[in-house]
C-alpha positions as MATLAB code, in Angstrom:
seq = 'MRWLNCHTRLCFNPFLQDRGRRVDQTDTEAGFQDVHVMVCVGFGFLMAFLQRYGFSSVGFTFLLAAFALQWSTLIQGFFHSLHGGHIHVGVQSMINADFCAAAVLISFGAVLGKTGPAQLLLVALLEVLLFGVNEFVLLSLLGVKDAGGSMTIHTFGAYFGLVLSRVLYRPHLEKSKHRQGSIYHSDLFAMIGTIFLWTFWPSFNSAPTMLGDGQHRTTLNTYYSLTASTLSTFALSALVGEHGRLDMVRQRALGGAEGRAGGGPCEARSAGEQDRAQARGDSKRQPHNSRRVCDQTAEGLPEAVDATAVDGVGLDGGVDLDRPPMPRSPVLPQVHIQNAALAGGVVVGTSGEMMLTPFGALAAGFLAGTVSTLGYKFFTPVLEAKFKLQDTCGVHNLHGMPGVLGALLGVLVAGLATHEAYGDGLGSVFPLVAEGQRSATAQAMYQLFGLLVTLTFASVGGGLGGLLLRLPFLDPPPDSQCYEDRIYWEVPGELKDEAQGSLRAEETDTRA';
ca = [
       0.169   -0.251   -0.156;
       2.620    1.910    0.437;
       4.071    2.517   -3.374;
       0.612    3.566   -4.142;
       0.312    6.629   -1.831;
       4.060    7.120   -2.955;
       2.622    7.150   -7.117;
       0.320    8.589   -6.232;
       1.843   12.203   -4.138;
       4.542   12.071   -6.999;
       1.870   11.977   -9.643;
      -0.251   14.408   -8.343;
       2.659   17.139   -7.179;
       3.424   18.054  -11.265;
       0.310   18.566  -12.763;
      -1.990   19.916   -9.887;
      -3.020   23.851   -9.193;
      -5.393   25.486   -7.054;
      -7.843   27.250   -8.730;
      -8.540   29.934   -5.299;
     -11.766   30.800   -4.225;
     -14.690   31.489   -6.255;
     -18.575   32.930   -5.845;
     -19.837   29.718   -7.422;
     -17.229   27.763   -5.123;
     -18.284   29.280   -2.150;
     -21.771   28.815   -2.402;
     -21.020   25.033   -3.264;
     -19.457   24.094   -0.118;
     -21.850   23.184    2.529;
     -22.985   20.917   -0.585;
     -19.344   19.501   -0.553;
     -19.434   19.059    3.471;
     -22.271   17.114    2.895;
     -21.411   14.323    0.947;
     -18.005   14.273    2.330;
     -19.870   12.647    5.317;
     -22.249   11.051    3.497;
     -18.863    8.534    2.056;
     -17.356    8.591    4.906;
     -19.879    7.882    7.334;
     -23.074    7.233    5.557;
     -21.100    4.195    3.633;
     -18.962    3.121    6.242;
     -21.881    2.206    8.993;
     -24.455    1.366    6.686;
     -21.819   -2.058    6.152;
     -21.107   -2.533    9.183;
     -24.051   -5.220   10.195;
     -21.861   -8.049   10.063;
     -20.747   -8.897   13.616;
     -17.575   -9.630   12.669;
     -16.578   -7.148   10.437;
     -16.938   -3.735   11.849;
     -13.799   -2.423   12.190;
     -13.052   -3.620    8.406;
     -16.069   -2.522    7.309;
     -15.952    1.338    8.323;
     -11.744    0.217    8.452;
     -11.627   -0.519    4.466;
     -14.435    2.425    3.584;
     -12.111    4.966    4.589;
      -9.301    3.407    3.283;
     -10.694    3.205   -0.593;
     -12.195    6.461    0.121;
      -9.173    8.491    0.937;
      -7.167    6.464   -2.018;
     -10.013    7.049   -4.696;
     -10.287   10.441   -4.199;
      -6.861   11.150   -4.842;
      -7.135    9.288   -7.673;
     -10.057   10.383   -8.994;
      -8.278   13.818   -8.863;
      -6.179   12.971  -11.346;
      -7.882   10.568  -13.978;
     -10.938   13.116  -13.605;
      -8.930   16.003  -14.060;
      -7.521   14.792  -17.500;
     -10.505   14.546  -18.779;
     -12.306   17.677  -17.615;
      -9.685   20.575  -16.326;
      -6.843   20.454  -17.368;
      -5.473   23.510  -19.435;
      -2.904   24.389  -19.998;
      -0.821   21.188  -18.605;
      -1.722   21.400  -15.092;
      -4.947   19.933  -13.422;
      -7.281   22.935  -11.951;
      -9.175   21.457   -8.616;
     -11.535   23.080   -6.649;
     -14.342   22.448   -4.668;
     -16.732   20.957   -7.275;
     -13.689   18.761   -8.301;
     -13.670   17.871   -4.670;
     -18.059   16.758   -5.315;
     -16.603   14.907   -8.297;
     -13.732   12.749   -6.196;
     -16.830   12.251   -3.567;
     -18.496   10.731   -6.313;
     -16.369    8.379   -7.879;
     -15.170    7.364   -4.258;
     -19.198    6.104   -3.970;
     -18.813    4.556   -6.739;
     -16.212    1.488   -5.686;
     -17.876    1.970   -2.414;
     -20.880    0.667   -3.931;
     -18.486   -1.875   -5.253;
     -17.063   -2.668   -2.160;
     -20.333   -3.810   -0.540;
     -21.371   -6.543   -3.261;
     -17.889   -8.200   -2.810;
     -17.387   -7.147    1.432;
     -15.903   -9.702    3.274;
     -14.728  -11.801    1.447;
     -11.482   -9.680   -0.133;
      -8.577   -8.510    1.877;
      -7.145   -4.536    1.427;
      -4.343   -5.461   -1.067;
      -7.384   -6.787   -3.720;
      -9.748   -3.889   -2.557;
      -6.436   -0.827   -3.585;
      -6.329   -2.923   -6.694;
      -9.565   -3.269   -8.018;
     -10.446    0.206   -6.746;
      -6.923    1.586   -9.185;
      -9.090    0.018  -11.765;
     -12.659    1.247  -11.226;
     -11.535    4.968  -10.852;
     -10.324    4.683  -14.184;
     -13.294    3.389  -15.931;
     -15.430    5.036  -14.026;
     -13.731    8.382  -15.011;
     -13.781    6.626  -18.795;
     -17.806    6.191  -18.552;
     -18.475   10.006  -16.971;
     -16.226   11.165  -19.664;
     -18.595    9.904  -22.660;
     -21.808    9.879  -21.120;
     -21.862   13.493  -19.627;
     -19.125   15.286  -22.691;
     -19.903   12.994  -25.543;
     -23.167   12.032  -25.290;
     -24.260   14.808  -23.899;
     -26.313   13.160  -21.210;
     -27.778   14.429  -18.082;
     -27.279   12.147  -14.826;
     -26.584   15.239  -12.094;
     -27.465   12.935   -9.082;
     -25.741    9.674  -10.896;
     -28.444    7.332  -10.961;
     -26.053    6.096  -14.192;
     -22.359    7.071  -13.726;
     -22.554    6.575   -9.910;
     -25.529    4.151   -8.894;
     -25.944    1.773  -11.497;
     -21.989    1.716  -12.527;
     -21.133    0.567   -9.350;
     -23.415   -1.698   -8.751;
     -23.091   -3.831  -11.607;
     -19.056   -3.294  -11.761;
     -19.799   -4.604   -8.392;
     -21.853   -7.844   -8.886;
     -20.379   -9.042  -11.769;
     -17.471   -8.881   -9.250;
     -18.570  -10.844   -6.790;
     -19.932  -13.647   -9.717;
     -16.206  -13.835  -10.818;
     -14.838  -14.377   -7.283;
     -17.739  -16.489   -6.276;
     -16.577  -19.330   -3.026;
     -18.711  -22.862   -3.858;
     -17.350  -23.002   -0.112;
     -18.710  -19.855    1.193;
     -20.998  -21.605    3.793;
     -17.971  -22.289    6.243;
     -18.237  -18.307    6.746;
     -22.464  -18.244    6.880;
     -22.040  -18.316   10.762;
     -20.371  -14.866   10.463;
     -22.133  -13.502    7.922;
     -25.132  -12.848   10.376;
     -25.850   -9.642   12.695;
     -26.073   -9.036   16.151;
     -28.167   -6.065   17.416;
     -25.458   -3.517   17.979;
     -24.231   -3.706   14.326;
     -27.901   -3.616   13.294;
     -28.001   -0.946   14.724;
     -24.639    0.813   14.208;
     -26.049    0.233   10.087;
     -28.708    2.173   10.549;
     -26.483    5.133   12.019;
     -25.137    4.476    8.722;
     -28.912    4.804    6.760;
     -30.231    7.814    9.047;
     -26.276    9.690    7.673;
     -27.284    8.666    4.475;
     -30.974    9.769    4.532;
     -30.405   13.145    5.713;
     -27.864   14.139    3.670;
     -28.870   12.689    0.189;
     -31.172   15.741   -1.010;
     -27.471   17.202   -1.358;
     -25.902   14.146   -2.716;
     -28.246   14.752   -5.947;
     -27.795   18.442   -6.127;
     -24.353   19.327   -5.539;
     -23.444   19.029   -9.292;
     -26.023   20.985  -10.461;
     -26.163   24.269  -11.200;
     -27.409   27.726   -8.582;
     -30.631   28.591   -8.789;
     -33.899   26.413  -10.047;
     -31.742   23.626  -10.800;
     -30.523   23.042   -7.769;
     -33.437   23.606   -6.143;
     -35.993   20.881   -8.071;
     -33.129   18.374   -7.498;
     -33.003   19.182   -3.901;
     -37.406   19.094   -3.338;
     -37.313   16.108   -5.804;
     -34.702   13.782   -3.552;
     -36.453   15.019   -0.742;
     -40.021   13.907   -1.308;
     -39.237   10.710   -2.620;
     -37.025    9.908   -0.062;
     -40.511   10.052    1.933;
     -42.194    8.247   -0.021;
     -39.525    5.449   -0.719;
     -39.363    5.583    3.366;
     -42.908    4.975    4.130;
     -43.336    2.290    1.143;
     -40.256    0.577    2.468;
     -42.282    0.614    6.212;
     -45.202   -0.903    4.782;
     -44.123   -3.212    2.334;
     -42.078   -5.113    4.489;
     -44.565   -5.551    7.887;
     -46.629   -7.109    4.897;
     -43.345   -9.646    3.488;
     -42.416   -9.717    6.987;
     -43.112  -12.962    9.764;
     -45.782  -12.364   11.330;
     -46.213   -8.638   10.037;
     -42.497   -7.412   11.852;
     -40.822   -4.794    9.959;
     -37.172   -5.986    9.366;
     -34.096   -4.554   10.195;
     -32.437   -8.066   11.242;
     -29.669   -9.686    8.643;
     -29.757  -12.910    9.917;
     -30.940  -16.174    8.437;
     -33.265  -19.521    9.488;
     -31.819  -22.756    9.958;
     -33.278  -25.791    8.689;
     -33.722  -28.060    6.232;
     -31.172  -27.948    3.297;
     -31.931  -24.714    2.713;
     -30.686  -24.004    5.718;
     -27.636  -25.895    6.103;
     -26.697  -24.159    2.222;
     -26.952  -20.610    3.862;
     -24.429  -22.394    6.639;
     -26.711  -20.609   10.123;
     -24.678  -21.414   13.314;
     -25.138  -24.838   15.061;
     -26.272  -24.410   18.388;
     -27.204  -21.076   17.528;
     -23.968  -19.697   18.876;
     -22.440  -16.650   17.732;
     -19.376  -16.706   15.152;
     -17.463  -15.527   18.568;
     -18.263  -18.003   20.332;
     -17.601  -20.951   17.878;
     -14.703  -19.134   17.096;
     -13.020  -19.053   21.161;
     -14.913  -22.738   21.622;
     -12.568  -24.194   19.148;
      -9.886  -22.484   19.965;
     -10.565  -24.435   24.045;
     -10.629  -27.503   22.644;
     -14.673  -26.703   23.473;
     -17.000  -27.009   19.779;
     -19.422  -28.523   21.748;
     -20.431  -26.286   24.548;
     -23.754  -25.084   24.664;
     -25.309  -21.353   24.907;
     -27.266  -20.995   28.648;
     -30.485  -19.986   26.794;
     -29.993  -22.396   23.648;
     -32.553  -25.000   23.512;
     -31.659  -26.773   20.291;
     -29.251  -29.760   18.945;
     -27.350  -31.174   16.497;
     -28.008  -33.735   14.594;
     -25.538  -34.595   11.449;
     -26.831  -35.028    8.385;
     -25.437  -37.717    5.622;
     -23.105  -34.656    4.013;
     -22.087  -34.184    6.901;
     -22.798  -30.818    7.605;
     -24.685  -29.349   10.433;
     -28.496  -28.917   11.109;
     -30.288  -27.713   13.509;
     -33.419  -29.468   15.343;
     -34.997  -26.668   17.068;
     -37.299  -27.885   20.419;
     -39.074  -25.245   21.269;
     -39.566  -23.821   17.255;
     -37.862  -21.169   18.176;
     -35.426  -18.792   15.337;
     -34.537  -15.358   17.341;
     -30.740  -14.849   18.109;
     -29.950  -12.265   20.986;
     -27.324  -10.194   22.246;
     -24.980  -12.715   23.383;
     -25.392  -14.869   20.034;
     -27.961  -17.690   21.983;
     -31.708  -18.385   21.440;
     -34.137  -15.464   22.388;
     -37.064  -18.023   23.933;
     -39.721  -14.591   23.668;
     -39.609  -14.769   19.937;
     -42.148  -16.636   17.764;
     -41.826  -20.130   15.934;
     -40.193  -19.391   12.500;
     -40.478  -21.636    9.394;
     -38.050  -23.631    8.441;
     -37.828  -22.526    5.261;
     -34.382  -19.582    4.279;
     -34.996  -16.454    4.909;
     -31.902  -14.401    3.673;
     -30.874  -10.981    4.178;
     -33.323   -8.747    3.488;
     -32.674   -5.212    5.928;
     -35.730   -3.360    4.137;
     -35.300   -0.725    6.807;
     -32.044   -0.437    6.357;
     -31.199   -0.011    2.574;
     -34.729    0.752    0.433;
     -36.004    3.150    2.350;
     -33.339    5.085    0.631;
     -33.760    3.893   -2.813;
     -35.444    7.068   -3.032;
     -32.237    8.980   -3.816;
     -31.031    6.894   -5.660;
     -33.950    7.030   -8.317;
     -34.650   10.574   -9.057;
     -30.161   11.188   -9.679;
     -30.782   11.658  -13.185;
     -34.365   13.432  -13.138;
     -34.343   15.378   -9.897;
     -32.506   18.383  -11.603;
     -35.768   17.926  -14.418;
     -39.528   18.986  -14.195;
     -40.242   15.532  -12.707;
     -43.033   17.483  -10.247;
     -42.959   16.879   -6.417;
     -46.040   14.646   -7.110;
     -43.768   12.397   -9.788;
     -41.118   12.495   -7.230;
     -43.416   10.475   -4.770;
     -44.662    8.245   -6.798;
     -40.982    7.469   -8.125;
     -39.663    6.773   -4.912;
     -42.799    4.665   -3.569;
     -41.738    2.372   -6.996;
     -38.579    2.397   -6.139;
     -38.647    1.536   -1.818;
     -41.387   -1.430   -3.303;
     -38.605   -2.486   -6.155;
     -36.193   -2.667   -3.106;
     -37.743   -4.430   -0.879;
     -39.294   -7.425   -3.043;
     -35.717   -7.517   -4.383;
     -34.364   -8.770   -0.762;
     -37.435  -10.467    0.071;
     -37.466  -12.655   -3.096;
     -34.751  -11.463   -5.891;
     -31.479  -12.180   -3.909;
     -31.845  -15.711   -3.159;
     -32.577  -16.363   -6.545;
     -29.348  -14.657   -7.744;
     -27.610  -16.541   -5.227;
     -29.425  -19.526   -5.457;
     -29.252  -19.299   -9.810;
     -26.733  -17.027  -10.984;
     -23.940  -17.599   -7.956;
     -24.019  -14.133   -7.054;
     -22.580  -13.965   -3.737;
     -24.218   -9.970   -3.358;
     -23.008   -8.965    1.286;
     -24.923   -5.813    1.093;
     -27.326   -6.821   -1.590;
     -26.621   -3.749   -3.754;
     -28.646   -5.060   -6.515;
     -31.734   -4.108   -4.754;
     -30.218   -0.755   -3.314;
     -28.033    0.566   -6.095;
     -28.810   -1.742   -9.593;
     -32.327   -2.056  -10.003;
     -33.687    1.920   -8.222;
     -30.058    3.279  -10.450;
     -32.243    1.319  -13.731;
     -35.200    2.430  -12.688;
     -34.039    6.216  -12.192;
     -31.793    5.468  -16.044;
     -35.304    4.971  -17.675;
     -37.559    7.596  -15.538;
     -35.170   10.308  -16.765;
     -35.569    8.892  -20.541;
     -39.276    9.052  -19.886;
     -39.111   13.096  -18.394;
     -36.081   14.129  -21.135;
     -38.552   12.855  -23.723;
     -41.794   15.209  -21.956;
     -39.594   18.361  -21.915;
     -40.404   21.469  -23.508;
     -40.102   25.174  -23.782;
     -43.161   26.134  -22.183;
     -42.832   23.883  -19.412;
     -38.932   24.748  -18.317;
     -38.818   28.180  -19.781;
     -35.327   29.819  -19.511;
     -34.093   27.259  -17.587;
     -34.543   24.550  -20.308;
     -30.519   26.198  -21.038;
     -29.173   25.060  -17.893;
     -31.132   21.829  -17.642;
     -31.153   20.817  -21.264;
     -28.740   22.958  -23.355;
     -28.545   21.321  -26.258;
     -32.168   20.570  -26.822;
     -33.013   24.474  -25.835;
     -29.850   25.607  -28.504;
     -32.150   23.093  -31.231;
     -29.498   20.488  -31.988;
     -31.406   18.218  -30.393;
     -34.999   17.665  -29.854;
     -36.335   16.201  -26.570;
     -37.150   12.882  -28.501;
     -33.238   12.686  -29.071;
     -32.459   13.460  -26.004;
     -34.412   10.772  -24.138;
     -32.747    7.953  -26.726;
     -29.458    9.357  -25.871;
     -30.241    8.854  -22.242;
     -31.356    5.205  -22.855;
     -28.580    4.863  -25.216;
     -25.863    6.262  -21.743;
     -27.446    3.399  -19.197;
     -26.609    1.080  -22.143;
     -23.579    1.946  -22.378;
     -22.871    2.468  -18.396;
     -23.493   -0.666  -18.185;
     -21.355   -2.480  -20.758;
     -18.296   -0.655  -19.145;
     -19.735   -1.811  -15.361;
     -19.640   -5.381  -16.508;
     -16.225   -5.861  -18.731;
     -14.824   -3.231  -15.808;
     -16.567   -5.784  -12.912;
     -14.998   -9.248  -15.031;
     -11.526   -7.744  -15.552;
     -11.060   -7.280  -11.815;
     -12.704  -10.082  -10.947;
      -9.894  -11.847  -13.575;
      -7.571   -9.764  -11.379;
      -7.749  -10.338   -7.904;
      -7.582  -13.715   -8.761;
      -4.215  -13.591   -8.768;
      -2.558  -15.549   -5.995;
      -0.086  -13.442   -4.386;
      -2.857  -10.778   -3.545;
      -3.930  -12.910    0.399;
      -7.238  -13.304   -0.277;
      -9.456  -14.878    3.206;
     -10.102  -18.166    3.031;
     -13.613  -19.384    2.507;
     -13.483  -20.300    6.565;
     -11.905  -16.875    7.545;
     -14.315  -14.528    5.712;
     -16.384  -12.264    7.394;
     -14.053  -11.541   10.369;
     -11.730   -8.718   11.549;
      -8.888  -10.530   13.454;
      -7.350  -11.280   10.198;
      -6.351   -7.245    8.896;
      -7.051   -6.088   12.598;
      -6.217   -6.784   16.578;
     -10.087   -6.826   18.382;
     -10.092   -5.435   21.126;
     -11.946   -7.531   24.399;
     -10.153  -11.241   22.957;
      -6.920  -13.008   24.112;
      -4.067  -12.737   21.879;
      -3.404  -16.666   22.459;
      -7.023  -17.459   22.376;
      -7.721  -15.514   18.759;
      -4.843  -16.895   16.954;
      -5.855  -20.627   18.591;
      -9.453  -19.623   16.784;
      -8.013  -19.047   13.321;
      -5.105  -21.890   13.964;
      -7.853  -24.458   14.472;
     -10.273  -23.160   11.192;
      -9.544  -26.162    8.420;
      -6.941  -25.317    4.802;
      -9.669  -23.579    2.772;
      -9.154  -23.049   -1.069;
      -8.007  -19.028   -1.694;
     -10.534  -17.091   -4.451;
];
């Protein structure tokens, strides 16, 4: 990692030049602060739901963001602000760098817990480059409008990460499934990330727009879309959830062949308890409040037999006896409230500065929240079972599908643009239409073509990145040690010899 930092610093010295302080930059500084908080705090804590991967979720988010901000300043500077042999930087360039970092972190969510820091930095090096090329093609060559990044940020980041995850598919990942669940305080930390993102998302979408009516429209449309997606998520979560309860918990039910594939912990122990028990040689110790017993299946995998038909996990990793019975069917991570409530911000990223109207924003947000919630409930299991997509954070439901919907919504709204509707503001939203170089229908076709270009760049880039990350010298975590902080971090509260012993007790595994 040291050579990457030195290389970046050497690249910066001869090219960068401060543009100084301008009136328009002064007005965007507040927006930059909001976007920066979203990237560094919101994304990091949103991914801190894993019970044994909180340090890595927040720490690697910090690492990737710091690297992507520097590298993207160079890449985007070469494309957009290279004058007289110098890259001019300012508040707007820092906002654009944060947008690129957001796309990298979205991709990180798809492979969370299954990659090491060296792999993450290498794939970020490639993704930032492709992000800059894709953005230049869409915004500069095709004249596509995408202020809030439904295409360039969310769609690109999501499908880059999904293809990356598919190439890095781990057939034996069930060896670490007992760590993929959450506990009370890890979900609470993730909800803090949700609140930060939800609060600052109007600034995220409006930061790159021109000051005036366009920025006000973007803020209002995002504001109303987020409220609608939140309400639809709460309603639908209670409708499709077990026993009519709201879903904010990342856990997997146990029992049956599907439950074994989900890798739920035998005897209802938490990941930390199982690892510590292995270090002590006490692999059969039962939590004091657990009534599960273990049978051995013909395949040699543990099958949980619940004598009390209870499936809740308590704070200490045992069974919560007050929780109602759960059916013996697989329950994949849903976390509707943590994620789907944010889909409203994604879906208006492209059309936010257009004449979407408050009603249109509400309808779009409601649709995005519904699609995202149903995706977590029904679509994610299909992707993993049929297409071998191991999407840790569910980026396809929060960023992928809402991003595509947002791009299609932009196609529709752009096709309806008229001088009567926009007045003098048409030039700031669709300058080529205002100048008569394009019709509104032609602009809509360019918007649609921009979506196809983004999906192509994301898919090719993700596939290439996956092939690079399969190189053995990058030292990825083995299947049996995924979603575990102790591989890369000093974890407080655990004896050193106990921590090392539990890791040594893990069987030798095939590396991805």
